[in-house]
mmCIF file of C-alpha atoms and ligand atoms in Angstrom:
data_model
loop_
_atom_site.group_PDB
_atom_site.id
_atom_site.type_symbol
_atom_site.label_atom_id
_atom_site.label_comp_id
_atom_site.label_asym_id
_atom_site.label_seq_id
_atom_site.Cartn_x
_atom_site.Cartn_y
_atom_site.Cartn_z
ATOM 1 C CA MET A 1113 -0.378 0.298 -0.107
ATOM 2 C CA LYS A 1114 1.089 3.371 -1.034
ATOM 3 C CA LEU A 1115 1.775 6.261 0.870
ATOM 4 C CA THR A 1116 3.588 8.384 -1.336
ATOM 5 C CA GLU A 1117 5.015 6.841 -4.271
ATOM 6 C CA ARG A 1118 8.254 6.235 -2.597
ATOM 7 C CA ILE A 1119 6.846 5.100 0.595
ATOM 8 C CA ARG A 1120 4.945 2.104 0.800
ATOM 9 C CA TYR A 1121 3.085 -0.019 3.655
ATOM 10 C CA VAL A 1122 3.365 -3.689 4.536
ATOM 11 C CA GLY A 1123 2.676 -4.392 7.757
ATOM 12 C CA LEU A 1124 0.127 -6.569 9.179
ATOM 13 C CA ASN A 1125 -3.583 -7.072 10.940
ATOM 14 C CA ASP A 1126 -3.241 -9.577 14.695
ATOM 15 C CA ARG A 1127 -6.534 -10.399 15.167
ATOM 16 C CA GLN A 1128 -5.991 -13.389 16.899
ATOM 17 C CA THR A 1129 -3.830 -12.828 18.618
ATOM 18 C CA VAL A 1130 -5.288 -12.755 22.401
ATOM 19 C CA LEU A 1131 -2.650 -11.625 24.949
ATOM 20 C CA PHE A 1132 0.278 -8.551 23.475
ATOM 21 C CA GLU A 1133 2.995 -10.173 24.820
ATOM 22 C CA ASN A 1134 1.449 -12.849 26.945
ATOM 23 C CA GLN A 1135 -0.237 -10.122 29.233
ATOM 24 C CA TRP A 1136 -2.492 -7.344 27.273
ATOM 25 C CA PRO A 1137 -6.039 -8.416 26.065
ATOM 26 C CA ILE A 1138 -5.939 -6.851 22.856
ATOM 27 C CA PRO A 1139 -9.338 -7.277 22.639
ATOM 28 C CA GLU A 1140 -9.950 -5.157 19.068
ATOM 29 C CA GLY A 1141 -6.990 -6.575 17.243
ATOM 30 C CA VAL A 1142 -2.778 -4.673 16.780
ATOM 31 C CA SER A 1143 -1.605 -4.042 14.196
ATOM 32 C CA TYR A 1144 2.662 -4.951 13.141
ATOM 33 C CA ASN A 1145 3.504 -2.376 11.114
ATOM 34 C CA SER A 1146 6.722 -2.198 8.605
ATOM 35 C CA TYR A 1147 7.473 0.240 5.871
ATOM 36 C CA LEU A 1148 9.690 0.260 2.605
ATOM 37 C CA VAL A 1149 11.234 2.500 1.225
ATOM 38 C CA VAL A 1150 11.568 2.706 -2.500
ATOM 39 C CA ASP A 1151 14.036 4.577 -4.215
ATOM 40 C CA GLU A 1152 17.633 3.542 -5.998
ATOM 41 C CA LYS A 1153 17.969 0.926 -3.395
ATOM 42 C CA VAL A 1154 14.607 -0.273 -1.227
ATOM 43 C CA ALA A 1155 15.025 -0.457 2.761
ATOM 44 C CA LEU A 1156 12.934 -1.755 4.452
ATOM 45 C CA ILE A 1157 11.934 -0.459 8.221
ATOM 46 C CA ASP A 1158 11.426 -3.496 10.623
ATOM 47 C CA THR A 1159 10.112 -6.918 10.545
ATOM 48 C CA ALA A 1160 7.119 -8.516 11.829
ATOM 49 C CA ALA A 1161 5.798 -11.369 14.649
ATOM 50 C CA ALA A 1162 6.235 -14.695 13.540
ATOM 51 C CA ALA A 1163 3.192 -16.090 12.918
ATOM 52 C CA PHE A 1164 2.725 -13.494 10.012
ATOM 53 C CA GLY A 1165 5.691 -14.968 7.414
ATOM 54 C CA ASP A 1166 4.343 -15.403 4.632
ATOM 55 C CA ALA A 1167 1.555 -12.838 4.574
ATOM 56 C CA TYR A 1168 4.640 -10.609 5.221
ATOM 57 C CA LEU A 1169 6.572 -10.868 2.682
ATOM 58 C CA GLU A 1170 3.649 -11.534 0.024
ATOM 59 C CA ASN A 1171 3.280 -7.267 1.444
ATOM 60 C CA ILE A 1172 7.128 -6.879 -0.248
ATOM 61 C CA ARG A 1173 6.458 -8.539 -2.803
ATOM 62 C CA ARG A 1174 2.965 -6.754 -4.594
ATOM 63 C CA GLU A 1175 4.910 -3.947 -3.836
ATOM 64 C CA ILE A 1176 8.659 -3.964 -5.286
ATOM 65 C CA GLY A 1177 7.867 -7.066 -7.621
ATOM 66 C CA ASP A 1178 11.314 -8.838 -7.946
ATOM 67 C CA ARG A 1179 13.713 -6.043 -6.949
ATOM 68 C CA PRO A 1180 15.334 -7.553 -3.763
ATOM 69 C CA VAL A 1181 15.080 -5.638 -0.666
ATOM 70 C CA ASP A 1182 19.054 -3.676 -0.455
ATOM 71 C CA TYR A 1183 18.400 -2.783 3.821
ATOM 72 C CA LEU A 1184 16.639 -4.089 6.688
ATOM 73 C CA ILE A 1185 16.573 -1.564 8.928
ATOM 74 C CA VAL A 1186 16.223 -2.480 12.907
ATOM 75 C CA ASN A 1187 14.897 0.313 15.176
ATOM 76 C CA HIS A 1188 14.343 -2.230 17.798
ATOM 77 C CA MET A 1189 14.731 -6.275 18.460
ATOM 78 C CA GLU A 1190 11.781 -6.837 20.327
ATOM 79 C CA PRO A 1191 10.404 -10.000 18.494
ATOM 80 C CA ASP A 1192 7.004 -8.196 16.676
ATOM 81 C CA HIS A 1193 9.486 -7.108 15.115
ATOM 82 C CA SER A 1194 12.012 -8.752 14.901
ATOM 83 C CA ALA A 1195 11.238 -12.245 14.883
ATOM 84 C CA LEU A 1196 11.132 -12.511 10.518
ATOM 85 C CA GLN A 1197 14.724 -10.999 9.948
ATOM 86 C CA ALA A 1198 16.141 -14.645 9.108
ATOM 87 C CA ARG A 1199 12.777 -14.686 6.562
ATOM 88 C CA ILE A 1200 13.836 -11.699 5.055
ATOM 89 C CA ARG A 1201 17.826 -12.627 5.239
ATOM 90 C CA ALA A 1202 16.828 -16.720 3.571
ATOM 91 C CA GLN A 1203 14.622 -14.439 0.625
ATOM 92 C CA TYR A 1204 16.808 -11.550 -0.025
ATOM 93 C CA PRO A 1205 20.680 -13.181 1.254
ATOM 94 C CA ASP A 1206 22.325 -10.107 0.085
ATOM 95 C CA VAL A 1207 20.705 -8.189 2.091
ATOM 96 C CA THR A 1208 22.130 -5.392 4.494
ATOM 97 C CA ILE A 1209 21.096 -4.795 7.781
ATOM 98 C CA VAL A 1210 21.514 -1.197 9.573
ATOM 99 C CA THR A 1211 21.490 -1.543 13.132
ATOM 100 C CA ASN A 1212 22.864 0.573 15.980
ATOM 101 C CA ALA A 1213 25.865 -1.818 18.096
ATOM 102 C CA LYS A 1214 23.277 -2.040 20.889
ATOM 103 C CA ALA A 1215 21.075 -4.551 18.808
ATOM 104 C CA VAL A 1216 24.227 -6.897 17.022
ATOM 105 C CA PRO A 1217 24.163 -9.307 19.412
ATOM 106 C CA MET A 1218 20.601 -9.113 19.750
ATOM 107 C CA ILE A 1219 20.111 -9.959 16.483
ATOM 108 C CA ALA A 1220 22.930 -12.588 17.028
ATOM 109 C CA GLY A 1221 21.428 -14.018 20.126
ATOM 110 C CA PHE A 1222 17.756 -14.002 18.764
ATOM 111 C CA GLN A 1223 17.538 -14.888 14.717
ATOM 112 C CA GLY A 1224 21.554 -15.763 14.514
ATOM 113 C CA ILE A 1225 22.565 -13.379 11.673
ATOM 114 C CA THR A 1226 25.847 -12.881 12.499
ATOM 115 C CA GLU A 1227 27.582 -11.369 9.179
ATOM 116 C CA ASN A 1228 26.475 -8.589 6.366
ATOM 117 C CA ILE A 1229 25.392 -6.853 9.519
ATOM 118 C CA ARG A 1230 25.751 -2.777 9.282
ATOM 119 C CA VAL A 1231 26.586 -0.513 12.988
ATOM 120 C CA ILE A 1232 25.414 3.006 12.645
ATOM 121 C CA LYS A 1233 25.515 6.124 14.535
ATOM 122 C CA GLU A 1234 24.041 8.744 16.026
ATOM 123 C CA GLY A 1235 22.844 10.965 13.031
ATOM 124 C CA GLU A 1236 24.619 8.514 10.554
ATOM 125 C CA ASN A 1237 23.341 9.399 7.434
ATOM 126 C CA LEU A 1238 21.798 6.126 4.519
ATOM 127 C CA PRO A 1239 22.250 7.533 0.676
ATOM 128 C CA LEU A 1240 19.100 5.311 -0.790
ATOM 129 C CA GLY A 1241 19.111 7.425 -4.037
ATOM 130 C CA GLU A 1242 16.664 10.565 -3.793
ATOM 131 C CA THR A 1243 15.785 10.005 -0.384
ATOM 132 C CA SER A 1244 18.708 8.913 2.558
ATOM 133 C CA LEU A 1245 17.973 7.861 6.054
ATOM 134 C CA GLN A 1246 18.352 9.082 9.684
ATOM 135 C CA PHE A 1247 19.479 6.989 12.421
ATOM 136 C CA PHE A 1248 18.153 8.729 15.632
ATOM 137 C CA MET A 1249 19.044 6.740 18.826
ATOM 138 C CA ALA A 1250 16.288 6.621 21.338
ATOM 139 C CA PRO A 1251 17.353 4.462 24.001
ATOM 140 C CA MET A 1252 14.627 2.755 26.797
ATOM 141 C CA VAL A 1253 11.480 3.185 24.545
ATOM 142 C CA HIS A 1254 11.355 0.912 25.898
ATOM 143 C CA TRP A 1255 14.767 -1.791 25.364
ATOM 144 C CA PRO A 1256 18.447 -0.232 25.329
ATOM 145 C CA GLU A 1257 19.145 -0.578 21.704
ATOM 146 C CA THR A 1258 15.962 1.454 20.616
ATOM 147 C CA MET A 1259 15.901 3.831 17.832
ATOM 148 C CA VAL A 1260 14.518 6.152 15.512
ATOM 149 C CA THR A 1261 14.240 6.181 11.499
ATOM 150 C CA TRP A 1262 14.014 10.284 10.122
ATOM 151 C CA CYS A 1263 13.779 10.028 5.969
ATOM 152 C CA ALA A 1264 14.174 13.891 6.030
ATOM 153 C CA GLU A 1265 13.172 14.426 2.145
ATOM 154 C CA GLU A 1266 9.858 12.798 2.686
ATOM 155 C CA GLN A 1267 9.441 14.078 6.331
ATOM 156 C CA THR A 1268 8.677 11.040 7.970
ATOM 157 C CA LEU A 1269 9.944 9.726 10.937
ATOM 158 C CA PHE A 1270 9.830 5.529 11.032
ATOM 159 C CA SER A 1271 9.010 5.587 15.392
ATOM 160 C CA GLY A 1272 9.197 2.408 16.522
ATOM 161 C CA ASP A 1273 7.133 1.638 19.429
ATOM 162 C CA ALA A 1274 6.815 5.764 19.778
ATOM 163 C CA PHE A 1275 3.500 6.375 19.186
ATOM 164 C CA GLY A 1276 1.948 2.856 18.686
ATOM 165 C CA THR A 1277 -1.331 1.222 20.155
ATOM 166 C CA PHE A 1278 -3.202 -1.024 20.789
ATOM 167 C CA LYS A 1279 -6.646 -2.157 17.745
ATOM 168 C CA ALA A 1280 -5.707 -2.849 14.039
ATOM 169 C CA VAL A 1281 -6.017 -0.785 11.841
ATOM 170 C CA ASN A 1282 -9.094 -0.417 9.487
ATOM 171 C CA ASN A 1283 -7.666 -0.348 5.218
ATOM 172 C CA ASN A 1284 -7.167 3.903 5.658
ATOM 173 C CA VAL A 1285 -3.306 2.810 7.287
ATOM 174 C CA ILE A 1286 -2.950 6.425 7.383
ATOM 175 C CA ASP A 1287 -5.295 8.403 9.808
ATOM 176 C CA SER A 1288 -9.149 10.364 8.649
ATOM 177 C CA GLU A 1289 -12.094 10.906 10.351
ATOM 178 C CA SER A 1290 -12.811 7.326 10.318
ATOM 179 C CA ASN A 1291 -9.357 6.111 12.408
ATOM 180 C CA ASP A 1292 -9.109 9.362 14.025
ATOM 181 C CA TYR A 1293 -6.795 10.074 17.089
ATOM 182 C CA GLU A 1294 -9.962 9.966 19.895
ATOM 183 C CA SER A 1295 -10.779 6.339 18.456
ATOM 184 C CA TYR A 1296 -7.190 5.494 18.796
ATOM 185 C CA LYS A 1297 -6.600 7.545 22.624
ATOM 186 C CA GLU A 1298 -7.811 5.459 25.180
ATOM 187 C CA GLU A 1299 -5.979 2.028 23.330
ATOM 188 C CA MET A 1300 -3.162 4.669 23.046
ATOM 189 C CA THR A 1301 -2.644 4.865 26.188
ATOM 190 C CA ARG A 1302 -3.200 1.460 27.640
ATOM 191 C CA TYR A 1303 -0.143 0.462 25.089
ATOM 192 C CA TYR A 1304 2.078 2.933 26.833
ATOM 193 C CA ALA A 1305 0.485 2.357 30.690
ATOM 194 C CA SER A 1306 1.138 -1.245 30.059
ATOM 195 C CA ILE A 1307 4.558 -0.982 28.241
ATOM 196 C CA VAL A 1308 6.038 1.838 28.254
ATOM 197 C CA GLY A 1309 4.981 3.407 31.298
ATOM 198 C CA LYS A 1310 7.790 2.957 33.295
ATOM 199 C CA TYR A 1311 10.019 5.458 30.885
ATOM 200 C CA GLY A 1312 8.344 8.637 31.409
ATOM 201 C CA ALA A 1313 12.134 9.441 31.648
ATOM 202 C CA THR A 1314 13.654 8.195 28.040
ATOM 203 C CA VAL A 1315 10.830 9.435 26.226
ATOM 204 C CA GLN A 1316 10.564 12.910 26.972
ATOM 205 C CA ASN A 1317 14.503 12.497 25.969
ATOM 206 C CA ALA A 1318 13.581 11.347 23.295
ATOM 207 C CA LEU A 1319 10.256 14.250 22.465
ATOM 208 C CA LYS A 1320 13.128 16.642 23.076
ATOM 209 C CA LYS A 1321 15.760 15.296 20.217
ATOM 210 C CA LEU A 1322 13.482 14.693 17.498
ATOM 211 C CA SER A 1323 11.528 18.382 18.495
ATOM 212 C CA GLY A 1324 13.227 20.334 15.812
ATOM 213 C CA LEU A 1325 12.530 17.668 13.557
ATOM 214 C CA PRO A 1326 10.017 19.199 10.516
ATOM 215 C CA ILE A 1327 7.650 15.994 10.634
ATOM 216 C CA LYS A 1328 5.270 15.513 8.354
ATOM 217 C CA ARG A 1329 4.038 12.022 8.535
ATOM 218 C CA ILE A 1330 4.262 9.744 11.655
ATOM 219 C CA CYS A 1331 5.026 5.564 10.997
ATOM 220 C CA SER A 1332 4.991 3.744 13.684
ATOM 221 C CA THR A 1333 5.187 0.106 14.736
ATOM 222 C CA HIS A 1334 1.620 -0.021 16.088
ATOM 223 C CA GLY A 1335 -1.689 1.610 14.501
ATOM 224 C CA PRO A 1336 -2.238 4.192 12.189
ATOM 225 C CA VAL A 1337 0.416 6.408 10.393
ATOM 226 C CA TRP A 1338 -0.340 9.435 12.035
ATOM 227 C CA GLU A 1339 -0.722 13.063 9.658
ATOM 228 C CA ARG A 1340 -3.026 15.059 10.810
ATOM 229 C CA ASP A 1341 -2.946 14.213 14.207
ATOM 230 C CA ILE A 1342 0.534 14.250 15.050
ATOM 231 C CA PRO A 1343 -0.380 16.861 16.872
ATOM 232 C CA GLN A 1344 -2.515 15.051 19.417
ATOM 233 C CA VAL A 1345 -0.007 12.366 19.674
ATOM 234 C CA VAL A 1346 2.972 13.629 20.120
ATOM 235 C CA ALA A 1347 0.580 15.393 23.285
ATOM 236 C CA LEU A 1348 -0.626 12.888 24.182
ATOM 237 C CA TYR A 1349 2.879 10.461 24.830
ATOM 238 C CA ASP A 1350 4.594 14.203 26.221
ATOM 239 C CA ARG A 1351 1.755 14.190 29.262
ATOM 240 C CA LEU A 1352 1.531 9.924 29.306
ATOM 241 C CA SER A 1353 6.159 10.834 29.425
ATOM 242 C CA ARG A 1354 5.616 13.773 32.136
ATOM 243 C CA TYR A 1355 3.041 11.543 34.423
ATOM 244 C CA ASP A 1356 0.048 14.582 33.826
ATOM 245 C CA ALA A 1357 -3.453 13.537 34.494
ATOM 246 C CA ASP A 1358 -6.969 15.300 34.838
ATOM 247 C CA PRO A 1359 -8.128 15.600 37.468
ATOM 248 C CA GLY A 1360 -10.478 12.529 38.752
ATOM 249 C CA VAL A 1361 -10.015 9.232 40.258
ATOM 250 C CA VAL A 1362 -9.750 5.386 39.063
ATOM 251 C CA ILE A 1363 -11.006 3.535 41.799
ATOM 252 C CA ALA A 1364 -9.376 0.091 41.618
ATOM 253 C CA TYR A 1365 -10.570 -2.943 43.846
ATOM 254 C CA GLY A 1366 -10.783 -6.627 44.142
ATOM 255 C CA SER A 1367 -13.333 -8.135 46.551
ATOM 256 C CA MET A 1368 -14.296 -11.766 47.223
ATOM 257 C CA TYR A 1369 -17.027 -11.433 49.069
ATOM 258 C CA GLY A 1370 -17.995 -8.209 48.482
ATOM 259 C CA ASN A 1371 -17.725 -6.668 51.260
ATOM 260 C CA THR A 1372 -14.843 -4.158 49.866
ATOM 261 C CA ALA A 1373 -16.440 -3.706 46.394
ATOM 262 C CA LYS A 1374 -19.947 -2.724 47.804
ATOM 263 C CA ALA A 1375 -17.825 -0.143 49.309
ATOM 264 C CA ALA A 1376 -16.512 0.623 45.960
ATOM 265 C CA ARG A 1377 -19.205 1.092 44.445
ATOM 266 C CA ALA A 1378 -20.586 3.680 47.571
ATOM 267 C CA LEU A 1379 -17.714 5.552 46.124
ATOM 268 C CA ALA A 1380 -18.519 5.838 43.221
ATOM 269 C CA ASP A 1381 -21.684 7.253 43.601
ATOM 270 C CA ALA A 1382 -20.411 9.765 46.015
ATOM 271 C CA LEU A 1383 -18.248 10.974 43.384
ATOM 272 C CA GLU A 1384 -20.972 10.745 40.581
ATOM 273 C CA SER A 1385 -23.124 12.321 42.384
ATOM 274 C CA ALA A 1386 -20.134 15.104 42.890
ATOM 275 C CA LYS A 1387 -19.668 15.095 39.646
ATOM 276 C CA ILE A 1388 -16.065 14.702 39.538
ATOM 277 C CA PRO A 1389 -15.005 12.451 37.419
ATOM 278 C CA TYR A 1390 -13.786 8.624 37.867
ATOM 279 C CA ALA A 1391 -13.156 5.271 36.629
ATOM 280 C CA LEU A 1392 -13.984 1.969 38.718
ATOM 281 C CA HIS A 1393 -11.942 -0.856 37.850
ATOM 282 C CA ASP A 1394 -13.100 -4.294 39.626
ATOM 283 C CA LEU A 1395 -9.538 -6.304 39.447
ATOM 284 C CA CYS A 1396 -10.744 -9.778 39.524
ATOM 285 C CA SER A 1397 -12.923 -10.245 36.286
ATOM 286 C CA GLU A 1398 -10.815 -7.315 33.930
ATOM 287 C CA ASN A 1399 -7.089 -7.636 33.334
ATOM 288 C CA VAL A 1400 -5.162 -4.677 35.209
ATOM 289 C CA SER A 1401 -4.017 -2.582 31.830
ATOM 290 C CA TYR A 1402 -7.774 -1.474 32.253
ATOM 291 C CA ALA A 1403 -6.838 0.187 36.004
ATOM 292 C CA LEU A 1404 -3.494 0.526 35.026
ATOM 293 C CA ARG A 1405 -4.295 3.301 31.427
ATOM 294 C CA ASP A 1406 -6.767 5.049 34.046
ATOM 295 C CA VAL A 1407 -4.252 5.872 36.844
ATOM 296 C CA PHE A 1408 -1.932 7.246 34.418
ATOM 297 C CA ARG A 1409 -5.595 9.020 33.575
ATOM 298 C CA TYR A 1410 -6.332 10.506 36.136
ATOM 299 C CA GLU A 1411 -4.351 11.937 39.180
ATOM 300 C CA THR A 1412 -6.103 10.536 42.078
ATOM 301 C CA LEU A 1413 -5.420 6.962 43.107
ATOM 302 C CA VAL A 1414 -7.898 4.742 45.206
ATOM 303 C CA LEU A 1415 -7.590 1.660 46.060
ATOM 304 C CA GLY A 1416 -9.858 -0.890 47.379
ATOM 305 C CA ALA A 1417 -8.513 -4.270 48.850
ATOM 306 C CA PRO A 1418 -9.593 -7.112 51.724
ATOM 307 C CA THR A 1419 -6.721 -7.940 53.858
ATOM 308 C CA TYR A 1420 -5.189 -11.730 52.776
ATOM 309 C CA ASN A 1421 -2.915 -13.362 54.855
ATOM 310 C CA ASN A 1422 -1.620 -10.640 56.894
ATOM 311 C CA GLY A 1423 -1.227 -9.287 53.537
ATOM 312 C CA ILE A 1424 -3.315 -7.492 50.391
ATOM 313 C CA PHE A 1425 -5.369 -9.131 48.815
ATOM 314 C CA PRO A 1426 -3.464 -10.710 45.126
ATOM 315 C CA PRO A 1427 -4.842 -8.839 42.249
ATOM 316 C CA VAL A 1428 -4.459 -5.164 44.287
ATOM 317 C CA ARG A 1429 -1.263 -5.600 44.844
ATOM 318 C CA GLN A 1430 -0.886 -6.561 41.555
ATOM 319 C CA LEU A 1431 -1.862 -3.531 40.356
ATOM 320 C CA MET A 1432 -0.508 -1.160 42.512
ATOM 321 C CA GLU A 1433 2.957 -2.942 42.346
ATOM 322 C CA ALA A 1434 2.059 -2.073 38.564
ATOM 323 C CA VAL A 1435 1.872 1.357 39.336
ATOM 324 C CA CYS A 1436 5.215 1.379 41.447
ATOM 325 C CA ASP A 1437 7.210 -0.073 38.735
ATOM 326 C CA ARG A 1438 5.648 3.046 36.117
ATOM 327 C CA LEU A 1439 7.413 4.903 38.987
ATOM 328 C CA VAL A 1440 4.073 6.883 38.266
ATOM 329 C CA LYS A 1441 4.694 10.841 39.932
ATOM 330 C CA ASN A 1442 2.257 13.133 41.135
ATOM 331 C CA ARG A 1443 -0.451 11.171 42.418
ATOM 332 C CA ARG A 1444 -2.387 11.324 45.552
ATOM 333 C CA PHE A 1445 -3.530 8.305 47.204
ATOM 334 C CA PHE A 1446 -6.334 6.647 49.178
ATOM 335 C CA ALA A 1447 -7.006 2.781 50.180
ATOM 336 C CA PHE A 1448 -9.943 1.171 52.037
ATOM 337 C CA GLY A 1449 -10.689 -2.645 52.311
ATOM 338 C CA SER A 1450 -12.356 -4.944 55.044
ATOM 339 C CA PHE A 1451 -11.348 -7.631 57.381
ATOM 340 C CA THR A 1452 -12.096 -9.673 59.197
ATOM 341 C CA TRP A 1453 -9.489 -10.274 62.614
ATOM 342 C CA ALA A 1454 -6.609 -8.496 61.815
ATOM 343 C CA GLY A 1455 -6.054 -5.325 58.797
ATOM 344 C CA ALA A 1456 -3.554 -5.370 57.813
ATOM 345 C CA SER A 1457 -4.355 -4.417 53.740
ATOM 346 C CA VAL A 1458 -5.227 -0.657 54.040
ATOM 347 C CA ARG A 1459 -1.456 -0.255 56.093
ATOM 348 C CA LEU A 1460 0.864 -1.462 53.745
ATOM 349 C CA LEU A 1461 -0.459 -0.355 50.326
ATOM 350 C CA ASN A 1462 -0.309 3.466 52.676
ATOM 351 C CA GLU A 1463 2.929 2.148 52.962
ATOM 352 C CA MET A 1464 3.844 1.438 49.636
ATOM 353 C CA ALA A 1465 2.016 4.713 48.231
ATOM 354 C CA LYS A 1466 3.768 6.271 50.361
ATOM 355 C CA SER A 1467 7.284 5.133 49.349
ATOM 356 C CA ALA A 1468 6.327 5.957 45.357
ATOM 357 C CA GLY A 1469 6.424 9.477 46.269
ATOM 358 C CA MET A 1470 2.197 10.115 46.522
ATOM 359 C CA GLU A 1471 0.193 12.025 48.793
ATOM 360 C CA LEU A 1472 -1.754 9.707 51.118
ATOM 361 C CA ILE A 1473 -5.406 11.813 50.832
ATOM 362 C CA GLY A 1474 -6.172 10.415 54.566
ATOM 363 C CA ASP A 1475 -5.020 7.401 56.594
ATOM 364 C CA GLY A 1476 -8.036 5.439 54.506
ATOM 365 C CA ILE A 1477 -10.874 3.067 56.075
ATOM 366 C CA SER A 1478 -9.813 -0.565 56.692
ATOM 367 C CA PHE A 1479 -13.372 -1.865 57.908
ATOM 368 C CA GLN A 1480 -14.326 -5.238 59.976
ATOM 369 C CA HIS A 1481 -16.579 -7.520 58.206
ATOM 370 C CA ALA A 1482 -19.642 -6.093 55.963
ATOM 371 C CA TYR A 1483 -19.829 -2.931 53.941
ATOM 372 C CA SER A 1484 -21.502 -0.069 55.757
ATOM 373 C CA PRO A 1485 -21.774 3.505 55.319
ATOM 374 C CA ASP A 1486 -21.197 4.297 58.390
ATOM 375 C CA LYS A 1487 -17.768 1.196 58.391
ATOM 376 C CA CYS A 1488 -16.613 3.347 55.243
ATOM 377 C CA ASP A 1489 -17.682 6.483 55.677
ATOM 378 C CA PHE A 1490 -15.925 8.523 52.387
ATOM 379 C CA GLY A 1491 -17.117 11.817 53.999
ATOM 380 C CA ASP A 1492 -13.503 13.159 54.308
ATOM 381 C CA LEU A 1493 -12.283 11.210 51.532
ATOM 382 C CA LEU A 1494 -14.644 12.855 48.828
ATOM 383 C CA HIS A 1495 -14.119 16.600 51.359
ATOM 384 C CA ASN A 1496 -10.358 16.228 50.695
ATOM 385 C CA LEU A 1497 -11.236 15.881 47.604
ATOM 386 C CA TYR A 1498 -13.010 19.384 46.402
ATOM 387 C CA TYR A 1499 -10.981 21.248 48.686
ATOM 388 C CA VAL A 1500 -7.321 20.317 48.471
ATOM 389 C CA LYS A 1501 -5.284 20.761 46.029
HETATM 390 C C1 FMN B 2746 -7.839 -17.474 51.847
HETATM 391 C C2 FMN B 2746 -7.351 -15.919 53.043
HETATM 392 C C3 FMN B 2746 -7.367 -15.040 54.150
HETATM 393 C C4 FMN B 2746 -7.121 -14.298 54.593
HETATM 394 N N1 FMN B 2746 -7.097 -13.900 55.378
HETATM 395 C C5 FMN B 2746 -6.967 -12.764 56.696
HETATM 396 C C6 FMN B 2746 -6.263 -12.367 57.312
HETATM 397 O O1 FMN B 2746 -4.924 -12.569 57.183
HETATM 398 N N2 FMN B 2746 -6.997 -11.370 58.408
HETATM 399 C C7 FMN B 2746 -7.622 -11.017 58.328
HETATM 400 O O2 FMN B 2746 -8.769 -9.470 59.130
HETATM 401 N N3 FMN B 2746 -8.985 -11.495 57.377
HETATM 402 C C8 FMN B 2746 -7.893 -12.387 56.594
HETATM 403 N N4 FMN B 2746 -9.772 -12.861 55.933
HETATM 404 C C9 FMN B 2746 -11.053 -12.350 55.559
HETATM 405 C C10 FMN B 2746 -11.222 -11.101 54.435
HETATM 406 O O3 FMN B 2746 -10.299 -10.060 54.460
HETATM 407 C C11 FMN B 2746 -12.521 -10.771 55.062
HETATM 408 O O4 FMN B 2746 -12.805 -11.875 54.341
HETATM 409 C C12 FMN B 2746 -13.244 -9.524 53.832
HETATM 410 O O5 FMN B 2746 -14.119 -9.514 54.940
HETATM 411 C C13 FMN B 2746 -13.126 -9.917 53.043
HETATM 412 O O6 FMN B 2746 -13.545 -8.945 51.901
HETATM 413 P P1 FMN B 2746 -14.377 -9.091 50.453
HETATM 414 O O7 FMN B 2746 -15.678 -9.379 51.230
HETATM 415 O O8 FMN B 2746 -14.283 -7.708 49.977
HETATM 416 O O9 FMN B 2746 -13.394 -9.984 49.749
HETATM 417 C C14 FMN B 2746 -9.154 -14.597 54.896
HETATM 418 C C15 FMN B 2746 -9.501 -14.571 53.797
HETATM 419 C C16 FMN B 2746 -9.674 -15.444 53.053
HETATM 420 C C17 FMN B 2746 -10.335 -15.893 52.015
HETATM 421 FE FE1 FE2 B 2747 8.424 -3.103 22.084
HETATM 422 FE FE1 FE2 B 2748 6.284 -3.044 19.604
#
């Protein structure tokens, strides 16, 4: 598929994988994007996931016929983009792999390829004819070997996973009214929160480095090609990587017998009445990535967990650990939960929140046995949500 005369889309949709990275549900699929720059030389930028080799090679053949691929640019070695390198080498034996020094041992280790690899340096140029490619390192977005590729003549940035999103692409690979930023925003945030979330500082470095480029087109490895909506997409990545959030509350809870759940729903009803934006997530019935997405969206995190073996009910502990792992900053925190003989979950959650640098808005509410509004009174919390900050 032609994006321009020289730039072709040869990626594909994956609508069969249930869990991306065997962790994150992708009910709307995902695309593995790969691109050709067709000039006197033909450059292929990244590949695709292992299961799609035949269709992928066919996509390439459809664009260039019997012409060989001269260069395979390796921006990122996660297997969703690198798994077909050996097949490309088998199909095009003279292809030169172009990448940075950090990727070389990964290419050897994952793909068994050690020959005909050209190692480029930061800012180096690769002429293709009328066009050329230039390479910029973007380390830890979200692997150490990550780089991006810039085609100045086409004002196109091949950004790797940066600006990527879950959700397969429709026939318009290029963003337009039918596949615009708004329709990808939630899944882009969930992708970011799940996969890139820990690397806010390095994403910020990459954004700064790229900010001088006159970008007309962002070709990332997942989701639409961004042209029209570049400002919104870049602004979202900028906000997420600064851990900036909207006013609002994410309530995430787990509950075995419904007592903590009743408290969570009572709080959600109170926020609804007070017209405070919120999201409610039951961590026992949905994947943690949905709550994680909203932790990146809202500035207050309220967790409900019963005490379990003197600890935090595991599904809630899992979310809290995921939040701490991602070095989420600038959040307010509150915990509640039911216990039977000796409550511990609220205290332990508060300790985790404090260590993560969150601001506690109250001591939390640990209530014994069944939920009732007087045992679990969110009045102070609601007051603080209104008047603090
Ligand atoms: C396996 C298991 C371990 C538990 N461990 C504790 C505990 O260490 N301390 C405590 O006070 N209650 C403990 N409980 C009791 C729960 O905290 C209590 O039933 C609570 O009301 C459950 O809240 P829920 O209805 O929201 O699930 C445990 C319950 C189970 C099933
Ligand atoms: Fe990746
Ligand atoms: Fe990826």
